[in-house]
Amino acid sequence: MSELHKNLINGEWVGGEGKENINPSNIKDVVGVYAQADEQQTRDAIAAAKAAFPAWSRSGLMERWSVLSKTAHEIFARKQELGELLSREEGKTLPEGIGEVTRAGQIFEFFAGEALRLAGEIIPSVRPGVQVEITREGVGVVGIITPWNFPIAIPAWKIAPAICFGNTVVFKPADLVPGSSWAIVDILHRAGLPKGVLNLVMGRGSKVGQTMLESKDLNAITFTGSVGTGKKVAEASIQFNRKFQLEMGGKNPTIVLDDADLKVAVESVAQSAFFSTGQRCTASSRVIVTEGIHDAFVDALCERTKNLRVGDALAKETEIGPVVDPSQLKQDMDYIEIGRNEGAELRVGGNRVNAPTEGYFLQPALFTGVNNQMRIAREEIFGPVAAVIKVKDYEEALATANDTEFGLSAGIVTTSLKYATHFKRNSEAGMVMVNVPTAGVDFHVPFGGRKGSSYGPREQGKYASEFFTVVKTAYTAAG
Ligand code: UN1
């Protein structure tokens, strides 16, 4: 039996019922055993964060800088090991795992610097002799709820700004994939965070998450996950006047125009739709292709998709790792069936793949003959399933791209400056990608969507201060 990874509450590691973290590439491989927090422990964590806030919100900038930058350096130094852990527990390939760990380090390094750059404004009042100061302060206790698909990068891009701007944190990682999250909490703790500033409560949404939502002492919640849970976070938060930020689903389009470079189009769509096993809210699952290039593009993409090597996340030759767990696999397979029944043509993939180990391997699936009203074109699948929709021209492509409840990321592949410019201006998504994949974003610029995808201020980069601080306006009569 491997050692129990405990929760961190008020600076102490606290035990609980253990839960196994299973490798989706090989279900006989137990990655580790992780303590499940209960309701009382969650309340203790919130109380600890509340008690730690006054001191942390007034802490010296060098203290914040030091913790964040030490954390960044340890993450960089351990990127191979942490990348392996991530790939083993989540199923993305090792280069993807190491890439994500590196991104987490870069985010901590960025926010170490941000701690030193927080500035306000001094503005003359309309009343003579009075001066107005506008400053930003920490919000208070921030609840952080993260999904399984980016088990280190998403926690990093929420925890780093929270701590940087003087907040204290109650962090609930995804129950399914807690290992990488545990590792960064351990690093931050050893980097010298005072007790109570960062509390880890691993466990179920129905227990830990629910207790967080019901607490009047959480001043803000930042959430990435499903639309359904996002709505619960919103409803619960409104009652307490709590600040909240939601990052939810996507049904991201990539438009391929007649004038596209075919190679760029195929690579960009294969990347967006299938890499990381399609398990990204930025994944492109609708490929909207104009008539002139449609057949050549589909042939080339079929060829590319058919040859994608699916297998153990840690194996060198693997391009696409396993689906994360049986319920996600069932959802993917169900949608493949739904697509067939709706009359779309399954051109490649969609079948389970045999491997030497028992895991949740699925050959990426490509549908053609899809129309934008079909369920496979409207609902987020969160797996390696893409739908090609044929359209007449750019105008129809744009209208189809925008005809969705979501609005996270949207791509276009074209060599036309005119269409690229028009699309950047007229896409209803929060992030627009021209000749680059819809997924795989930079760490230092705003991240977020519109419409049903997101709520609240942007994450990442200097825009993160909007959510993680509150503004104060102070008036002083100089006398
Ligand atoms: C990326 O595409 O690089 O859950 C990041 C997600 C997103 C992160 C995507 N919040 O997939």
Coordinates of C-alpha atoms and ligand atoms in Angstrom, one line a residue:
M1 CA 0.0 0.0 0.0
S2 CA 1.5 3.3 -1.0
E3 CA 1.8 6.2 1.4
L4 CA -1.3 8.4 1.9
H5 CA -1.0 11.9 0.4
K6 CA -2.8 14.1 2.9
N7 CA -4.7 17.4 2.8
L8 CA -3.0 20.6 3.9
I9 CA -5.1 22.5 6.5
N10 CA -3.7 25.4 8.5
G11 CA -0.2 24.4 7.7
E12 CA -0.6 20.7 8.9
W13 CA -0.9 17.6 6.7
V14 CA -4.2 16.0 7.7
G15 CA -5.3 12.4 6.9
G16 CA -8.6 11.0 5.8
E17 CA -10.1 8.1 3.9
G18 CA -7.7 7.2 1.1
K19 CA -8.6 7.0 -2.6
E20 CA -6.6 5.5 -5.3
N21 CA -5.5 7.5 -8.3
I22 CA -5.5 5.2 -11.3
N23 CA -3.4 5.4 -14.4
P24 CA -5.7 5.5 -17.4
S25 CA -3.0 4.0 -19.6
N26 CA -2.8 1.0 -17.3
I27 CA -5.6 0.5 -14.8
K28 CA -3.5 -1.9 -12.8
D29 CA -1.1 0.9 -12.0
V30 CA -2.0 2.9 -8.9
V31 CA -0.3 6.3 -9.1
G32 CA -0.9 7.0 -5.5
V33 CA -3.4 7.2 -2.6
Y34 CA -4.9 10.5 -1.8
A35 CA -6.9 11.6 1.3
Q36 CA -10.5 12.6 0.8
A37 CA -11.4 15.6 2.9
D38 CA -14.8 15.6 4.6
E39 CA -17.1 18.5 5.3
Q40 CA -15.6 19.4 8.7
Q41 CA -12.1 19.5 7.3
T42 CA -13.3 21.7 4.5
R43 CA -14.8 24.1 7.0
D44 CA -11.5 24.0 9.0
A45 CA -9.6 24.9 5.8
I46 CA -11.9 27.8 5.2
A47 CA -11.5 29.0 8.8
A48 CA -7.7 28.7 8.5
A49 CA -7.7 30.8 5.3
K50 CA -9.9 33.4 6.9
A51 CA -7.7 33.7 9.9
A52 CA -4.6 33.9 7.7
F53 CA -5.9 36.7 5.5
P54 CA -5.3 39.8 7.5
A55 CA -1.6 39.1 7.9
W56 CA -1.1 37.7 4.3
S57 CA -2.9 40.6 2.7
R58 CA -0.4 42.9 4.4
S59 CA 2.6 40.7 3.8
G60 CA 5.7 42.2 2.3
L61 CA 6.1 42.0 -1.5
M62 CA 9.5 40.3 -1.2
E63 CA 7.9 37.5 0.8
R64 CA 5.3 36.9 -1.9
W65 CA 8.0 37.2 -4.6
S66 CA 10.2 34.7 -2.8
V67 CA 7.5 32.0 -2.4
L68 CA 6.3 32.3 -6.0
S69 CA 9.7 32.3 -7.5
K70 CA 11.1 29.5 -5.4
T71 CA 8.0 27.5 -6.4
A72 CA 8.7 28.3 -10.1
H73 CA 12.3 27.1 -9.8
E74 CA 11.5 23.9 -8.1
I75 CA 8.8 23.1 -10.7
F76 CA 11.4 23.8 -13.5
A77 CA 14.0 21.6 -11.8
R78 CA 11.6 18.7 -11.4
K79 CA 9.8 19.0 -14.7
Q80 CA 10.7 15.6 -16.0
E81 CA 9.4 13.8 -12.8
L82 CA 6.3 16.0 -12.5
G83 CA 5.6 15.6 -16.2
E84 CA 5.7 11.9 -15.8
L85 CA 3.4 12.0 -12.8
L86 CA 1.0 14.2 -14.8
S87 CA 1.0 12.0 -17.8
R88 CA 0.6 8.9 -15.7
E89 CA -2.4 10.2 -13.8
E90 CA -4.2 12.2 -16.6
G91 CA -3.1 10.4 -19.7
K92 CA -1.7 13.1 -21.9
T93 CA 1.6 12.2 -23.6
L94 CA 4.9 12.8 -21.8
P95 CA 5.8 15.8 -24.0
E96 CA 2.4 17.3 -23.3
G97 CA 2.8 16.5 -19.6
I98 CA 6.3 18.1 -19.4
G99 CA 5.0 21.0 -21.4
E100 CA 2.2 21.6 -19.0
V101 CA 4.5 21.4 -16.0
T102 CA 6.8 24.0 -17.7
R103 CA 3.8 26.2 -18.2
A104 CA 3.0 26.0 -14.5
G105 CA 6.5 27.1 -13.6
Q106 CA 6.3 30.0 -16.1
I107 CA 3.0 31.1 -14.5
F108 CA 4.6 31.1 -11.0
E109 CA 7.5 33.0 -12.3
F110 CA 5.3 35.6 -14.1
F111 CA 3.3 36.2 -10.9
A112 CA 6.4 36.4 -8.8
G113 CA 7.1 39.5 -10.9
E114 CA 3.6 40.7 -10.8
A115 CA 3.8 40.9 -7.0
L116 CA 6.3 43.7 -7.5
R117 CA 4.4 45.5 -10.2
L118 CA 1.0 46.1 -8.5
A119 CA 0.3 49.8 -8.9
G120 CA -2.5 52.3 -8.3
E121 CA -3.5 55.7 -9.5
I122 CA -3.4 59.1 -7.9
I123 CA -6.0 61.5 -9.4
P124 CA -6.9 65.0 -8.4
S125 CA -10.4 65.3 -7.0
V126 CA -13.0 67.7 -8.5
R127 CA -12.9 69.3 -5.1
P128 CA -9.8 71.6 -4.7
G129 CA -7.3 70.4 -2.1
V130 CA -8.6 66.8 -2.2
Q131 CA -6.6 64.0 -3.6
V132 CA -8.0 60.6 -4.8
E133 CA -6.0 57.4 -4.6
I134 CA -7.1 54.3 -6.3
T135 CA -5.6 51.1 -5.1
R136 CA -6.1 47.4 -5.3
E137 CA -6.4 45.0 -2.4
G138 CA -6.8 41.2 -2.0
V139 CA -10.4 40.0 -2.1
G140 CA -10.1 37.7 0.9
V141 CA -10.5 34.0 1.0
V142 CA -10.6 32.6 -2.5
G143 CA -12.0 29.1 -3.3
I144 CA -10.3 27.4 -6.2
I145 CA -12.0 24.5 -8.0
T146 CA -10.1 22.9 -10.9
P147 CA -10.8 20.2 -13.5
W148 CA -8.9 17.0 -14.3
N149 CA -7.7 17.9 -17.8
F150 CA -4.9 20.4 -16.8
P151 CA -4.0 19.2 -13.3
I152 CA -1.1 21.5 -12.8
A153 CA -1.5 24.4 -15.2
I154 CA -5.0 25.5 -14.2
P155 CA -4.2 25.2 -10.5
A156 CA -1.1 27.3 -11.2
W157 CA -2.9 30.0 -13.0
K158 CA -5.4 30.4 -10.2
I159 CA -3.2 29.8 -7.1
A160 CA -0.3 32.0 -8.3
P161 CA -2.4 35.2 -8.8
A162 CA -4.4 34.6 -5.7
I163 CA -1.3 34.4 -3.5
C164 CA 0.5 37.2 -5.4
F165 CA -2.3 39.7 -4.7
G166 CA -2.5 38.9 -1.0
N167 CA -5.5 36.4 -0.9
T168 CA -5.6 33.2 1.0
V169 CA -6.8 30.0 -0.6
V170 CA -8.9 26.9 -0.2
F171 CA -8.0 24.7 -3.1
K172 CA -10.1 21.7 -4.3
P173 CA -8.5 19.9 -7.2
A174 CA -10.3 17.4 -9.4
D175 CA -11.1 14.3 -7.4
L176 CA -10.0 12.1 -10.4
V177 CA -6.5 13.5 -10.8
P178 CA -5.2 15.0 -7.5
G179 CA -1.5 14.0 -7.8
S180 CA 0.0 17.0 -9.7
S181 CA -2.1 19.4 -7.6
W182 CA -0.8 17.8 -4.4
A183 CA 2.7 18.2 -5.7
I184 CA 2.4 21.9 -6.2
V185 CA 0.8 22.5 -2.9
D186 CA 3.7 20.6 -1.3
I187 CA 6.2 22.8 -3.2
L188 CA 4.4 26.0 -2.2
H189 CA 4.2 24.9 1.4
R190 CA 7.9 24.1 1.6
A191 CA 8.7 27.4 -0.3
G192 CA 7.7 29.1 2.9
L193 CA 4.0 30.1 2.8
P194 CA 2.7 30.9 6.2
K195 CA 0.1 28.5 7.7
G196 CA -3.4 28.9 6.4
V197 CA -2.5 30.9 3.3
L198 CA -3.0 27.9 1.1
N199 CA -5.2 25.0 2.1
L200 CA -5.6 21.8 0.1
V201 CA -8.9 19.8 0.3
M202 CA -9.0 16.9 -2.1
G203 CA -12.2 15.0 -2.5
R204 CA -15.6 14.9 -4.0
G205 CA -17.5 17.8 -5.4
S206 CA -20.7 16.7 -3.6
K207 CA -18.8 17.0 -0.2
V208 CA -15.9 19.3 -0.5
G209 CA -17.2 21.5 -3.3
Q210 CA -20.6 21.7 -1.8
T211 CA -19.3 22.8 1.6
M212 CA -17.2 25.5 -0.1
L213 CA -20.2 26.8 -2.0
E214 CA -22.3 27.0 1.1
S215 CA -19.7 28.9 3.1
K216 CA -20.3 32.6 3.7
D217 CA -16.6 32.9 4.5
L218 CA -15.4 32.4 0.9
N219 CA -15.2 35.8 -0.6
A220 CA -14.5 34.6 -4.2
I221 CA -14.6 31.4 -6.2
T222 CA -12.7 30.7 -9.4
F223 CA -13.9 27.6 -11.2
T224 CA -13.0 25.8 -14.3
G225 CA -15.1 22.8 -15.3
S226 CA -18.5 21.8 -16.6
V227 CA -21.4 24.1 -17.4
G228 CA -23.6 22.3 -14.9
T229 CA -21.3 22.8 -12.0
G230 CA -20.5 26.3 -13.1
K231 CA -24.2 27.2 -12.8
K232 CA -24.2 25.8 -9.2
V233 CA -21.2 27.9 -8.4
A234 CA -23.0 31.0 -9.8
E235 CA -26.3 30.4 -8.0
A236 CA -24.6 29.7 -4.6
S237 CA -22.3 32.7 -4.9
I238 CA -25.0 35.2 -5.7
Q239 CA -26.6 34.6 -2.3
F240 CA -23.5 35.7 -0.5
N241 CA -22.5 38.6 -2.8
R242 CA -19.5 36.5 -3.5
K243 CA -17.2 37.3 -6.5
F244 CA -17.1 34.4 -9.0
Q245 CA -15.3 33.5 -12.2
L246 CA -16.3 30.6 -14.4
E247 CA -14.5 28.9 -17.2
M248 CA -16.7 26.2 -18.7
G249 CA -17.2 24.5 -22.0
G250 CA -16.5 25.2 -25.6
K251 CA -17.6 24.0 -29.0
N252 CA -14.8 25.8 -30.7
P253 CA -14.8 26.1 -34.5
T254 CA -11.9 26.1 -36.9
I255 CA -12.7 27.6 -40.3
V256 CA -10.7 26.3 -43.3
L257 CA -11.0 28.6 -46.3
D258 CA -10.3 27.7 -50.0
D259 CA -7.1 29.8 -49.9
A260 CA -5.7 28.0 -46.9
D261 CA -2.3 26.3 -46.9
L262 CA -3.5 22.7 -46.8
K263 CA -0.6 21.5 -44.5
V264 CA -1.2 24.3 -42.0
A265 CA -4.9 23.5 -42.0
V266 CA -4.5 19.8 -41.4
E267 CA -1.9 20.2 -38.7
S268 CA -3.8 22.9 -37.0
V269 CA -7.0 20.9 -36.9
A270 CA -5.3 17.6 -35.9
Q271 CA -3.6 19.5 -33.0
S272 CA -6.8 21.3 -31.9
A273 CA -9.1 18.4 -32.2
F274 CA -7.2 15.4 -31.2
F275 CA -4.0 16.2 -29.2
S276 CA -4.4 15.9 -25.4
T277 CA -7.0 13.4 -26.5
G278 CA -9.4 16.2 -27.3
Q279 CA -9.8 16.8 -23.6
R280 CA -9.4 20.6 -23.6
C281 CA -12.1 23.2 -23.4
T282 CA -10.2 25.0 -26.2
A283 CA -10.2 21.9 -28.4
S284 CA -11.7 22.4 -31.9
S285 CA -14.6 20.0 -32.5
R286 CA -16.2 21.8 -35.4
V287 CA -14.3 22.1 -38.6
I288 CA -16.0 24.4 -41.0
V289 CA -14.7 24.0 -44.5
T290 CA -15.5 25.9 -47.7
E291 CA -16.5 23.9 -50.8
G292 CA -13.4 24.5 -52.9
I293 CA -10.9 22.9 -50.5
H294 CA -13.3 20.5 -48.7
D295 CA -12.5 17.2 -50.4
A296 CA -8.7 17.7 -50.5
F297 CA -8.7 18.8 -46.9
V298 CA -10.9 15.9 -45.7
D299 CA -8.7 13.4 -47.6
A300 CA -5.6 14.8 -46.0
L301 CA -7.1 15.0 -42.5
C302 CA -8.4 11.4 -42.8
E303 CA -4.9 10.3 -43.6
R304 CA -3.4 12.2 -40.7
T305 CA -6.1 11.0 -38.3
K306 CA -5.9 7.4 -39.3
N307 CA -2.1 7.4 -38.6
L308 CA -2.2 9.0 -35.2
R309 CA -0.5 6.6 -32.8
V310 CA -2.7 6.0 -29.8
G311 CA -1.2 4.4 -26.8
D312 CA 0.4 4.5 -23.3
A313 CA 0.9 8.1 -22.4
L314 CA 4.5 7.5 -21.3
A315 CA 5.5 5.5 -24.4
K316 CA 7.9 7.4 -26.7
E317 CA 6.0 6.8 -29.9
T318 CA 2.6 7.8 -28.6
E319 CA 0.9 10.8 -30.1
I320 CA -2.5 10.5 -28.4
G321 CA -2.8 9.2 -24.9
P322 CA -5.8 7.4 -23.4
V323 CA -9.2 8.9 -22.4
V324 CA -9.1 9.9 -18.8
D325 CA -11.6 7.4 -17.3
P326 CA -14.5 5.0 -18.1
S327 CA -17.2 7.6 -17.8
Q328 CA -15.5 10.0 -20.2
L329 CA -14.9 7.1 -22.6
K330 CA -18.5 6.2 -22.4
Q331 CA -19.5 9.8 -23.2
D332 CA -17.1 9.8 -26.2
M333 CA -18.5 6.5 -27.5
D334 CA -22.1 7.6 -26.9
Y335 CA -21.5 10.8 -29.0
I336 CA -19.9 8.7 -31.8
E337 CA -23.1 6.6 -31.8
I338 CA -25.3 9.8 -31.7
G339 CA -23.3 11.2 -34.7
R340 CA -23.9 8.1 -36.7
N341 CA -27.6 8.0 -35.8
E342 CA -27.9 11.7 -36.8
G343 CA -26.7 10.8 -40.3
A344 CA -23.1 12.1 -40.1
E345 CA -20.5 9.9 -41.8
L346 CA -17.8 8.5 -39.6
R347 CA -14.8 8.6 -41.9
V348 CA -12.1 7.3 -39.6
G349 CA -11.6 6.1 -36.0
G350 CA -14.0 6.0 -33.2
N351 CA -13.0 2.5 -32.2
R352 CA -11.3 1.3 -29.0
V353 CA -7.6 0.5 -29.6
N354 CA -6.0 -2.6 -28.2
A355 CA -2.8 -2.2 -26.2
P356 CA -0.5 -4.3 -24.1
T357 CA -2.0 -2.8 -21.0
E358 CA -5.7 -2.3 -20.1
G359 CA -6.4 1.4 -20.6
Y360 CA -9.0 3.7 -22.1
F361 CA -7.6 3.9 -25.6
L362 CA -9.8 5.4 -28.4
Q363 CA -8.8 6.1 -32.0
P364 CA -9.6 9.7 -32.8
A365 CA -12.9 10.0 -34.7
L366 CA -13.6 12.2 -37.7
F367 CA -17.1 12.8 -39.0
T368 CA -18.0 14.5 -42.3
G369 CA -21.4 15.5 -43.7
V370 CA -22.2 17.2 -40.4
N371 CA -24.7 20.0 -40.2
N372 CA -24.4 22.6 -37.4
Q373 CA -27.8 21.6 -35.9
M374 CA -26.7 18.0 -35.1
R375 CA -25.9 17.3 -31.4
I376 CA -22.3 16.4 -32.3
A377 CA -22.0 20.0 -33.6
R378 CA -23.7 21.6 -30.6
E379 CA -22.7 19.8 -27.5
E380 CA -19.3 19.6 -25.9
I381 CA -18.0 16.0 -26.2
F382 CA -14.6 16.6 -24.5
G383 CA -12.9 13.8 -26.4
P384 CA -11.0 13.2 -29.7
V385 CA -14.1 13.6 -31.9
A386 CA -14.3 16.2 -34.7
A387 CA -17.1 17.1 -37.1
V388 CA -16.5 18.5 -40.5
I389 CA -19.2 20.9 -41.7
K390 CA -19.1 21.9 -45.4
V391 CA -20.1 25.5 -46.3
K392 CA -20.3 27.6 -49.5
D393 CA -18.2 30.6 -48.6
Y394 CA -16.6 32.7 -45.9
E395 CA -19.9 34.4 -45.0
E396 CA -21.6 31.1 -44.3
A397 CA -18.5 29.9 -42.4
L398 CA -18.6 32.9 -40.1
A399 CA -22.3 32.6 -39.4
T400 CA -21.9 28.8 -38.7
A401 CA -18.8 29.5 -36.4
N402 CA -20.8 31.9 -34.4
D403 CA -24.0 29.8 -34.3
T404 CA -23.2 28.2 -30.9
E405 CA -24.0 28.7 -27.3
F406 CA -20.3 28.8 -26.5
G407 CA -17.6 31.3 -27.3
L408 CA -14.2 30.3 -25.9
S409 CA -11.8 30.0 -28.8
A410 CA -12.3 30.2 -32.6
G411 CA -9.8 29.6 -35.4
I412 CA -9.4 30.4 -39.1
V413 CA -6.9 29.0 -41.6
T414 CA -6.5 31.3 -44.5
T415 CA -3.9 33.2 -46.5
S416 CA -6.3 36.1 -47.0
L417 CA -5.6 39.2 -44.9
K418 CA -9.1 40.4 -45.6
Y419 CA -10.8 37.4 -44.2
A420 CA -8.4 37.0 -41.3
T421 CA -9.0 40.6 -40.3
H422 CA -12.8 40.3 -40.7
F423 CA -12.8 37.1 -38.6
K424 CA -10.8 38.6 -35.8
R425 CA -13.3 41.4 -35.6
N426 CA -16.5 39.4 -36.0
S427 CA -15.9 36.1 -34.3
E428 CA -18.0 35.9 -31.1
A429 CA -15.2 34.0 -29.2
G430 CA -13.0 35.4 -26.4
M431 CA -9.9 34.1 -28.2
V432 CA -9.3 34.1 -32.0
M433 CA -6.6 32.1 -33.7
V434 CA -5.4 32.8 -37.2
N435 CA -3.3 29.9 -38.7
V436 CA -2.6 28.6 -35.2
P437 CA -4.6 25.9 -33.3
T438 CA -7.5 26.9 -31.1
A439 CA -5.9 25.1 -28.2
G440 CA -2.5 25.6 -26.6
V441 CA -2.4 29.2 -25.3
D442 CA 0.3 31.5 -24.0
F443 CA 0.7 31.9 -20.2
H444 CA 1.1 35.7 -20.0
V445 CA -1.9 37.0 -21.9
P446 CA -5.6 37.0 -21.0
F447 CA -7.5 33.7 -21.2
G448 CA -11.2 33.4 -21.4
G449 CA -14.4 33.2 -23.4
R450 CA -17.8 34.8 -24.1
K451 CA -21.4 33.6 -24.2
G452 CA -22.0 30.3 -22.4
S453 CA -18.3 29.5 -22.0
S454 CA -17.2 32.0 -19.4
Y455 CA -18.3 34.4 -16.7
G456 CA -16.3 37.2 -15.0
P457 CA -13.0 38.7 -15.7
R458 CA -10.2 37.1 -17.7
E459 CA -7.6 34.8 -16.2
Q460 CA -3.8 35.0 -16.7
G461 CA -1.4 37.7 -17.4
K462 CA -1.8 41.2 -15.9
Y463 CA -5.6 40.9 -16.5
A464 CA -5.8 38.4 -13.6
S465 CA -5.6 41.3 -11.1
E466 CA -9.2 42.2 -12.0
F467 CA -10.6 39.0 -10.4
F468 CA -8.1 38.6 -7.6
T469 CA -8.2 42.1 -6.3
V470 CA -10.9 44.7 -5.3
V471 CA -10.5 48.4 -6.0
K472 CA -10.4 50.9 -3.2
T473 CA -11.0 54.6 -3.8
A474 CA -9.6 56.8 -1.0
Y475 CA -10.1 60.6 -0.7
T476 CA -7.8 62.8 1.3
A477 CA -8.2 66.4 2.1
A478 CA -4.7 67.8 2.3
G479 CA -5.9 70.6 4.5
Ligands
UN1_1 C1 -4.9 25.5 -23.6 O1 -5.6 25.1 -24.6 O2 -3.7 25.7 -23.7 O3 -9.8 23.4 -19.5 C2 -5.5 25.7 -22.2 C3 -9.2 23.8 -20.5 C4 -8.8 25.2 -20.6 C5 -7.3 25.4 -20.7 C6 -6.9 25.2 -22.1 N1 -9.2 25.9 -19.4 O4 -9.1 23.0 -21.4

